[in-house]
Short mmCIF file of C-alpha atoms and ligand atoms in Angstrom, two decimals:
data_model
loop_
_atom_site.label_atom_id
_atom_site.label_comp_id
_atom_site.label_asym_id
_atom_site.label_seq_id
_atom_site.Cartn_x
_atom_site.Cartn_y
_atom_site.Cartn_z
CA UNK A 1 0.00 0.00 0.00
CA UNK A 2 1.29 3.33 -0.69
CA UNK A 3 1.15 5.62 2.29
CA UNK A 4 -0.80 9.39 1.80
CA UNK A 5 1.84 12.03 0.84
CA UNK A 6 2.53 13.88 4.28
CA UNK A 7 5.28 16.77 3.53
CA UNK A 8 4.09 20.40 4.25
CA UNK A 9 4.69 22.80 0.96
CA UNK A 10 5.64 26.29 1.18
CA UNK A 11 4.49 28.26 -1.84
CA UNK A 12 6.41 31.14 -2.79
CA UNK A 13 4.95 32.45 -6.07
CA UNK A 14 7.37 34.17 -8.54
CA UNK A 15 7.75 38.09 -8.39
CA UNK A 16 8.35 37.77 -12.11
CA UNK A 17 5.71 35.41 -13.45
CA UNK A 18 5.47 35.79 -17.41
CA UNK A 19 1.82 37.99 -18.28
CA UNK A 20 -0.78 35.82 -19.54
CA UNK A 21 -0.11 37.93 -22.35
CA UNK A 22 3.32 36.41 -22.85
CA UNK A 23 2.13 32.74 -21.74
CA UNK A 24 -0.58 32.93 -24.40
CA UNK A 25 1.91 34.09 -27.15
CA UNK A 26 4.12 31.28 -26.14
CA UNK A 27 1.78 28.74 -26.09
CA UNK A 28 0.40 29.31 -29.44
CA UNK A 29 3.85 29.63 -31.24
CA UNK A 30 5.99 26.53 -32.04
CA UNK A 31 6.08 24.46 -29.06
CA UNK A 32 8.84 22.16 -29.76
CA UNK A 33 9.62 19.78 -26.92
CA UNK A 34 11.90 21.19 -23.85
CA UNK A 35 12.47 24.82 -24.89
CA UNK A 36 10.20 26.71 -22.84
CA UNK A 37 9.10 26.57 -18.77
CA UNK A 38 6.53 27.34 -16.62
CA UNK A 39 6.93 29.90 -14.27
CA UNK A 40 7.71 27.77 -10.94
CA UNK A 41 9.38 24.64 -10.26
CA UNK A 42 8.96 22.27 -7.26
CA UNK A 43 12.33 21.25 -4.74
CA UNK A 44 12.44 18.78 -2.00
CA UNK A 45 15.29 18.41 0.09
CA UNK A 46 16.80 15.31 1.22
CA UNK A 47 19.56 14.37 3.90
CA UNK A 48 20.50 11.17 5.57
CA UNK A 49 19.71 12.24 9.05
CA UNK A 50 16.53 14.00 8.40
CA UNK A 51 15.30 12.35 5.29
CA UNK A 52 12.78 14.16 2.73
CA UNK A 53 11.92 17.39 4.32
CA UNK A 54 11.62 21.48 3.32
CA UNK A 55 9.46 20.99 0.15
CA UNK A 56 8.38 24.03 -1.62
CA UNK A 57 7.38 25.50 -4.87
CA UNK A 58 9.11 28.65 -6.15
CA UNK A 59 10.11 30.32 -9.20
CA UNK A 60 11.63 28.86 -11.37
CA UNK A 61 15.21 29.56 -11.87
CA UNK A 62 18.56 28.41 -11.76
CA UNK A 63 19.65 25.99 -8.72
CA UNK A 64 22.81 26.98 -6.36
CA UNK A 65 25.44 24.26 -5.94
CA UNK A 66 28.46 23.33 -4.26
CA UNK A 67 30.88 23.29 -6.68
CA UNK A 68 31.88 19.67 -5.02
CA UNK A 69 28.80 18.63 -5.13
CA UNK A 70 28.81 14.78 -5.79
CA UNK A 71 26.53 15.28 -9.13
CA UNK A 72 28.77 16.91 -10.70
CA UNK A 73 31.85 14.21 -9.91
CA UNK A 74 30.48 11.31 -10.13
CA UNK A 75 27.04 11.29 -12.44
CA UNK A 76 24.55 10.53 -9.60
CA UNK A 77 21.32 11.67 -11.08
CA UNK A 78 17.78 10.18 -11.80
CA UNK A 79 14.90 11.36 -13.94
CA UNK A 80 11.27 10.61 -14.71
CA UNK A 81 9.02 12.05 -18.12
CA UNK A 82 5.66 12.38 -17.69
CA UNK A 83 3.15 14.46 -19.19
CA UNK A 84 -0.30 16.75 -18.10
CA UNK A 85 -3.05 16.41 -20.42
CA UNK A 86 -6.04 19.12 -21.01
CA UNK A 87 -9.16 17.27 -21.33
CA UNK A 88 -12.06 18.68 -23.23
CA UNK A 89 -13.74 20.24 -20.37
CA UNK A 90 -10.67 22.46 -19.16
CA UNK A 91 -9.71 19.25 -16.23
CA UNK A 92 -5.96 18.20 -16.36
CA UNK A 93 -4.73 14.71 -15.73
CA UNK A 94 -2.10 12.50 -16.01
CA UNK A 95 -1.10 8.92 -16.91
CA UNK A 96 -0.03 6.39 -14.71
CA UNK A 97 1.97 8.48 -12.09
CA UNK A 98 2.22 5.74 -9.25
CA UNK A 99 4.29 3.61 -12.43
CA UNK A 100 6.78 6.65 -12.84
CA UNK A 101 6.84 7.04 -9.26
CA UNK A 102 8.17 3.40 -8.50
CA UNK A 103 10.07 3.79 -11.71
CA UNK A 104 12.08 6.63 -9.83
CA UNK A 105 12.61 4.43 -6.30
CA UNK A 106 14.19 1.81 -8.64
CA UNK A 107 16.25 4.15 -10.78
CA UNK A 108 17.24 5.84 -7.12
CA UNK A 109 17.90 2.45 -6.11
CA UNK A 110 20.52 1.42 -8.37
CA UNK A 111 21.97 5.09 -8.57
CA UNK A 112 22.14 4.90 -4.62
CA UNK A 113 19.73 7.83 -4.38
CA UNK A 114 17.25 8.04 -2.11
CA UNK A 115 13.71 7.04 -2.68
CA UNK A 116 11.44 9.51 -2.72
CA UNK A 117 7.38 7.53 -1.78
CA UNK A 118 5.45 7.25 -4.79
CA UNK A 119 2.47 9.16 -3.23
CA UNK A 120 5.13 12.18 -2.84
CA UNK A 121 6.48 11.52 -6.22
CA UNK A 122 2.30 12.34 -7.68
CA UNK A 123 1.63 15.22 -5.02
CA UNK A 124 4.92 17.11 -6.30
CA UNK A 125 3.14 16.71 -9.68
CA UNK A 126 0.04 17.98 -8.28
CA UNK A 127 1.17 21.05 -6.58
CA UNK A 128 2.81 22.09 -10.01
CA UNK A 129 0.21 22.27 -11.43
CA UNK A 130 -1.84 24.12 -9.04
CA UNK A 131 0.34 26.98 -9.59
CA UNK A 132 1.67 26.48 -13.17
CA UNK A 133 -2.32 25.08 -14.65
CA UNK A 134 -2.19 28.06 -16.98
CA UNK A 135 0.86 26.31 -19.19
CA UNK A 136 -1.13 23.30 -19.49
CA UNK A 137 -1.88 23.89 -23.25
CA UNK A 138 -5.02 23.44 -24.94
CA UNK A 139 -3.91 22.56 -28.79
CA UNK A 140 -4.19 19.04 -30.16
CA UNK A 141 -1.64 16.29 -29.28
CA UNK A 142 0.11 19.19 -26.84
CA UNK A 143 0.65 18.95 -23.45
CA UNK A 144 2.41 19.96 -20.26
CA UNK A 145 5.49 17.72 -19.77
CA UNK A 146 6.90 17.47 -16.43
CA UNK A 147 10.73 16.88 -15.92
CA UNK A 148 11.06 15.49 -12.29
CA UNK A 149 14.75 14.41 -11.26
CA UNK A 150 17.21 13.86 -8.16
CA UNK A 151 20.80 15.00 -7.55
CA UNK A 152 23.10 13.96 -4.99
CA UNK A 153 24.38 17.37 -3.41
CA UNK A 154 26.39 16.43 -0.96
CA UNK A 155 30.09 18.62 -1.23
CA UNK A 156 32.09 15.79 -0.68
CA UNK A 157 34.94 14.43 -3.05
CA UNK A 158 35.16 10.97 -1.19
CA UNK A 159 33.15 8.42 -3.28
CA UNK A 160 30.45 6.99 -1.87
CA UNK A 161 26.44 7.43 -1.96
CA UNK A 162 25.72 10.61 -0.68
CA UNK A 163 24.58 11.79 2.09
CA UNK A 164 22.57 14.96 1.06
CA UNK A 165 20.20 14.61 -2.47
CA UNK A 166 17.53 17.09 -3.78
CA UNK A 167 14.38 16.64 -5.92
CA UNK A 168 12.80 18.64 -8.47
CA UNK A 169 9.96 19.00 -10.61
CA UNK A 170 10.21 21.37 -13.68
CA UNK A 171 7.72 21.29 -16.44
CA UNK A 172 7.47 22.66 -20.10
CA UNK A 173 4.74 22.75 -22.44
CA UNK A 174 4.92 20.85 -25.55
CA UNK A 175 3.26 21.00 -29.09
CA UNK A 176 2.15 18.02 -30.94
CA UNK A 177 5.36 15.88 -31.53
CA UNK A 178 4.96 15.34 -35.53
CA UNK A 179 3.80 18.80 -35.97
CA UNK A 180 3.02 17.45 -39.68
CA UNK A 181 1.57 14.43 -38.87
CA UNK A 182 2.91 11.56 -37.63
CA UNK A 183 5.55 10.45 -40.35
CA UNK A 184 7.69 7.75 -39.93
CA UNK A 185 11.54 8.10 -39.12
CA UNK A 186 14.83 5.89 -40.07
CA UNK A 187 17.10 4.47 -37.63
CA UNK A 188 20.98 3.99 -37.29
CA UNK A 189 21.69 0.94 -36.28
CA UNK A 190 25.32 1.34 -33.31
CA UNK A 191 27.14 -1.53 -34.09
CA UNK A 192 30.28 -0.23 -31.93
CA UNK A 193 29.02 1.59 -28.82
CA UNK A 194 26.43 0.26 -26.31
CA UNK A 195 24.15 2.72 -23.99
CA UNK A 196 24.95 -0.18 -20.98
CA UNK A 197 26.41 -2.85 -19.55
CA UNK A 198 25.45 -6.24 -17.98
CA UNK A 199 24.88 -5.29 -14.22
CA UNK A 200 25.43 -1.88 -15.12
CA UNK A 201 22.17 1.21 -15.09
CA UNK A 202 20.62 0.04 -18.42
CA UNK A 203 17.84 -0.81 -16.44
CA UNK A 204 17.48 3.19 -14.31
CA UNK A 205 16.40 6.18 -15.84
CA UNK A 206 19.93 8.10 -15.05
CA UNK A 207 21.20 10.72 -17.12
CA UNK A 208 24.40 8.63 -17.71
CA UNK A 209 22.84 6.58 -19.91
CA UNK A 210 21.98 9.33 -22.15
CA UNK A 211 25.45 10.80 -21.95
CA UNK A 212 27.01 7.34 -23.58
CA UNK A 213 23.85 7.37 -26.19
CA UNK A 214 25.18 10.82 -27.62
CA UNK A 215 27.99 9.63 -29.69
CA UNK A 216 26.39 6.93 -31.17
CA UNK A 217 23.36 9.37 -32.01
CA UNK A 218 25.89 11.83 -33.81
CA UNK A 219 26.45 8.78 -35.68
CA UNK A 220 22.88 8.59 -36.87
CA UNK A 221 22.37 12.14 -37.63
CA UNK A 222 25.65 11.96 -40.01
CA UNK A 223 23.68 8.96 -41.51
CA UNK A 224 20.95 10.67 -42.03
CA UNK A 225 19.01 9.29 -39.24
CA UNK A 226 17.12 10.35 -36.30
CA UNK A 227 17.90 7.84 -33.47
CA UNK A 228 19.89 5.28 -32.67
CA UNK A 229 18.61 1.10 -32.42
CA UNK A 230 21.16 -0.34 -29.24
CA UNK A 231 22.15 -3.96 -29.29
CA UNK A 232 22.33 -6.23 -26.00
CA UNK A 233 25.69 -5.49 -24.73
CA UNK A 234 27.45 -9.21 -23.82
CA UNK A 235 26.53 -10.71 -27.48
CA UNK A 236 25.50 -7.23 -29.80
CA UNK A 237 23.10 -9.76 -31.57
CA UNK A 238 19.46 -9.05 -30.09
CA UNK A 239 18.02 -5.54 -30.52
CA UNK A 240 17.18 -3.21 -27.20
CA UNK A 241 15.52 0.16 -27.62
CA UNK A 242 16.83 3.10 -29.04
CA UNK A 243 18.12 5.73 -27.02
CA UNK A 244 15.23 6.93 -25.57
CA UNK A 245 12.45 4.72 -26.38
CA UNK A 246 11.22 0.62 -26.77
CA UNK A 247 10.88 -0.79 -29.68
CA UNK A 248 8.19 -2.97 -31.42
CA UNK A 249 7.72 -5.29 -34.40
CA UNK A 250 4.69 -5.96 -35.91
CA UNK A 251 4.30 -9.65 -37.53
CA UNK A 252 1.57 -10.20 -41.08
CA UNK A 253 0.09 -12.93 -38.54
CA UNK A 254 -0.85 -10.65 -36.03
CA UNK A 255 1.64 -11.53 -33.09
CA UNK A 256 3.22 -8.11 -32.06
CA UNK A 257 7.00 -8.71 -30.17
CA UNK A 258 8.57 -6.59 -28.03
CA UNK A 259 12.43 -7.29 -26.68
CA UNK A 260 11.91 -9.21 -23.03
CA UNK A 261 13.39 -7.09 -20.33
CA UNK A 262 16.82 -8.30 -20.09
CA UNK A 263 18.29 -5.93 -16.99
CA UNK A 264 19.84 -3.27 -19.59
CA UNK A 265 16.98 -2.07 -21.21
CA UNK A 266 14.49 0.65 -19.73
CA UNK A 267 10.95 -0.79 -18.85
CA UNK A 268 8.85 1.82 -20.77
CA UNK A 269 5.25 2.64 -19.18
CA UNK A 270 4.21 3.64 -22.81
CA UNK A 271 5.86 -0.04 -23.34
CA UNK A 272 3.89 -1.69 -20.80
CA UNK A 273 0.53 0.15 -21.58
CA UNK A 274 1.12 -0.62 -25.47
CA UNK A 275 1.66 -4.58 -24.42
CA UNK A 276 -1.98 -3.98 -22.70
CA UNK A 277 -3.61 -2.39 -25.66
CA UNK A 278 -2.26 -5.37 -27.95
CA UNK A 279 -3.65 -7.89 -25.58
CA UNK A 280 -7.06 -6.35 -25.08
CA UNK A 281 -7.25 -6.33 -29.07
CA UNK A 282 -6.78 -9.72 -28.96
CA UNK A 283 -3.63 -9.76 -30.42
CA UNK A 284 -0.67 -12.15 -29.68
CA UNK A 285 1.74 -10.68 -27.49
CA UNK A 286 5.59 -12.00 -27.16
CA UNK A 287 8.29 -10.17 -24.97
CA UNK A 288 11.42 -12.40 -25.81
CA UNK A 289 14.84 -11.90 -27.22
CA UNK A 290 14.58 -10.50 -30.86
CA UNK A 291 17.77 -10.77 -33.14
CA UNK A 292 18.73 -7.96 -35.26
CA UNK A 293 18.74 -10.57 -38.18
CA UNK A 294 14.93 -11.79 -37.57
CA UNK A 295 14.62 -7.70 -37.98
CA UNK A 296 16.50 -8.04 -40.80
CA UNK A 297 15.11 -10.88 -42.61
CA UNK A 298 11.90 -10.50 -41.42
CA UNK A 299 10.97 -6.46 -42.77
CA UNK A 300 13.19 -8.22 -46.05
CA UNK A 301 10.78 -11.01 -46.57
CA UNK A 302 7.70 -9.39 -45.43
CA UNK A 303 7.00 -11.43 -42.29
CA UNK A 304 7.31 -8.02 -40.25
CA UNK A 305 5.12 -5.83 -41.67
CA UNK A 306 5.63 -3.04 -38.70
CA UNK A 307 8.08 -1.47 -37.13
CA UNK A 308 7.48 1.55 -33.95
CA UNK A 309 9.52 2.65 -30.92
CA UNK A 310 7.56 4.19 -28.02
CA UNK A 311 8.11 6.26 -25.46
CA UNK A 312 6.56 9.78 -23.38
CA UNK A 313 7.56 12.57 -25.39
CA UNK A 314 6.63 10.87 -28.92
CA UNK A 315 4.08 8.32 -27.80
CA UNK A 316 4.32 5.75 -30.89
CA UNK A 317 6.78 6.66 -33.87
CA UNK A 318 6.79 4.48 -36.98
CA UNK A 319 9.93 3.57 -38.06
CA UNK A 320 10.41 3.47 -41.77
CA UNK A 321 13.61 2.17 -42.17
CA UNK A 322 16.50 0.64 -40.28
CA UNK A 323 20.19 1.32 -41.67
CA UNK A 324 23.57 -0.27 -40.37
CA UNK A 325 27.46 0.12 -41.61
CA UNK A 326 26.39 -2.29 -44.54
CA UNK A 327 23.12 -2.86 -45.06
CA UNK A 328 19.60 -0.79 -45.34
CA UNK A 329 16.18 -2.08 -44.97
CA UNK A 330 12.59 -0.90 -45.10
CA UNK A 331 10.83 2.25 -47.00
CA UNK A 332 11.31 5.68 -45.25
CA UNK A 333 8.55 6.41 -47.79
CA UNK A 334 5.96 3.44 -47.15
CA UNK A 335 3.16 5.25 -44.81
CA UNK A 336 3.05 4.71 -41.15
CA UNK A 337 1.74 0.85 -40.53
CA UNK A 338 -1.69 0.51 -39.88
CA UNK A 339 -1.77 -1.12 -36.40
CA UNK A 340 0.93 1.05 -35.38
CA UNK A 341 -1.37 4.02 -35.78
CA UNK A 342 -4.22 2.09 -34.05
CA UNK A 343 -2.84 1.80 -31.01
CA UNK A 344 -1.30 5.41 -31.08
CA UNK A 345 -4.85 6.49 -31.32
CA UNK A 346 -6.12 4.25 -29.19
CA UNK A 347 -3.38 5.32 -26.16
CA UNK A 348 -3.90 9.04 -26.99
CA UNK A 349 -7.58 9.11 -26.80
CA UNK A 350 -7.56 7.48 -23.10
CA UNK A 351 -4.98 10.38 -22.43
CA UNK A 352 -7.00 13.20 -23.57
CA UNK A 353 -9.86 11.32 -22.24
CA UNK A 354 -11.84 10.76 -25.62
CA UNK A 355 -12.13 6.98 -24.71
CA UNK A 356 -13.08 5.92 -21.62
CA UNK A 357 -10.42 4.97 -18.94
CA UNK A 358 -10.79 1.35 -19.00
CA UNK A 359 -7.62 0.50 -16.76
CA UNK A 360 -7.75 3.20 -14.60
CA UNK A 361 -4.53 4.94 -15.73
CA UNK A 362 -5.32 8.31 -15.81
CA UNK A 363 -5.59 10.56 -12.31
CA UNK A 364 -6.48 13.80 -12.10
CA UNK A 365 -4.90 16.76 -11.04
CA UNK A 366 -6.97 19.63 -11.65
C1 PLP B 401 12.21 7.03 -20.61
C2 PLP B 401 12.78 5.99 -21.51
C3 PLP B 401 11.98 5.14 -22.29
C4 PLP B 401 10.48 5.28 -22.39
O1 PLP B 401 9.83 5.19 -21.17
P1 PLP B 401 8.35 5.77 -21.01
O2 PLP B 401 8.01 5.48 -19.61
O3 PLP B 401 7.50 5.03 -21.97
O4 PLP B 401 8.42 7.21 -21.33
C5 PLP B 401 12.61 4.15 -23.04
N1 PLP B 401 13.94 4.01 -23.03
C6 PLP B 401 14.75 4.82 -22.31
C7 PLP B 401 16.21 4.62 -22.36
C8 PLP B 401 14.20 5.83 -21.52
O5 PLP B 401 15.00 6.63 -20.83
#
């Protein structure tokens, strides 16, 4: 059971909030994803003797460290994505927050961060928004996405777990991802870097797994692609995700396959609610080790007839094509896949609440 959240806020509203003049100009100018924040941000403190106390919401602005403050030594951070979504009748919710929530205790886990109780993890959400409900836009597909994340902040130089962490909320609107339409994208494929290890963070949503996806996604952009497809790290034959999102195949028989959770790769909720979706359509679902030659050969011979990643920020993106050092398959031009766009649908209209809530994922916050 998860306990109520119990810590006391203190609210201190900017003194230089942005107009509603300037909000509204904002919000109905290209979005993009990450480039603009609301006006206040939510910190919790954290030490070892005290534990989670002194949470407040403020303005939002930049944060004062130690310079020896053990995040910036020795990489101990943790994040979470989620997103706010306007329904039709002004109300904001969001999806699945007590899954992100535990998803941060286990990241903190492994990144020896302290963990932060789910209910606390959806009440820092909620107290956003109380203040910030203004940025939630309005505009199809958009919607308010919240960057929560820890930091150890301890000054100390030893290495060890440390002793004093923080926790903060920030959150920036976002337009429609494909502002076009929803067009699918080609991937690289890294044959010589890995984003993790056996035993290693794979597995935690740490910002150090991003920093060892970057080279490999300069890679793809020289290619001419957008992201990167990772390969399992001890035998670099059976696909992962890409950098930031799972991956699905789609087989002509109906079966859609999704690579089993091995330990390095990050357990999506858009993953897990997308395996739900499947299996309520009555389609065959399979999480199991997936070779990058069945991806191969299969797209080749027409066996896979779909091919999406999935994740937050872009919900469900087709992926045209996949492209390695020597080889190229699928059609960058072939139109999204048909029960890839199903379930995109499908998962958006529960989130902006033009389906009914069958599993119970959304919660409101205003
Ligand atoms: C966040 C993330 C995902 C997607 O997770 P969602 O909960 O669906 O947003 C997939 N892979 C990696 C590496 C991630 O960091």
């Amino acid at each position: 059971m998860n306990a109520a959240a119990s810590l006391a806020y203190r609210v201190a509203l900017s003194d230089h909030p942005r107009s509603a003049d300037q909000r509204a100009a904002i919000l109905a100018g290209e979005l993009g994803f990450g480039k603009h924040f609301t006006d206040h941000m939510v910190a919790i403190q954290w030490d070892k003797a005290t534990g989670w106390h002194d949470a407040q919401v403020c303005a939002y602005g930049p944060l004062a460290l130690d310079p020896a403050a053990a995040v910036l030594h020795y990489g101990q951070e943790i994040f979470e994505g989620i997103k706010a979504y306007r329904h039709a009748d002004g109300s904001i919710w969001t999806f699945r927050p007590d899954a992100n929530g535990a998803r941060l205790q286990r990241s903190a886990a492994r990144l020896a961060l302290p963990q932060l109780p789910v209910a606390e993890f959806t009440e820092s959400l909620r107290q956003l928004v109380a203040v910030d409900h203004a940025w939630v836009p309005s505009a199809p597909e958009s919607s308010l996405y919240f960057r929560p994340f820890m930091i150890a902040t301890e000054a100390f130089l030893g290495v060890r777990p440390a002793q004093g962490a923080a926790y903060y909320v920030i959150a920036s609107p976002a337009g429609a991802y494909f502002a076009k339409g929803v067009a699918p994208v080609s991937i690289w494929l890294s044959e010589d870097f890995a984003r993790a290890a056996k035993g290693g963070t794979g597995a935690a949503k740490c910002g150090g797994n991003y920093a060892a996806s970057l080279l490999p996604q300069q890679d793809a952009y020289a290619q001419g692609c957008s992201q990167v497809l990772f390969l399992d790290p001890v035998e670099g034959k059976y696909i992962e995700e890409l950098g930031g999102m799972n991956v699905f195949l789609v087989c002509r028989d109906g079966r859609i396959v999704t690579p089993a959770l091995s330990g390095s790769i990050l357990e999506g909720i858009t993953r897990a609610s997308i395996l739900q979706l499947a299996r309520d359509r009555g389609m065959t679902v399979e999480e199991r080790k997936v070779s990058i030659d069945e991806w191969k050969s299969g797209v080749a011979s027409g066996e896979i007839t779909e091919v999406f990643a999935c994740g937050t920020a872009a919900v469900v993106t087709p992926i045209g094509a996949l492209k390695g050092k020597d080889f190229a398959v699928g059609d960058i031009n072939a139109p999204a896949g048909e029960v890839t766009m199903a379930l995109r649908r499908e998962l958006t209209d529960i989130q902006y609440g033009r389906m009914p809530d069958r599993h119970g994922w959304m919660v409101k916050l205003a």
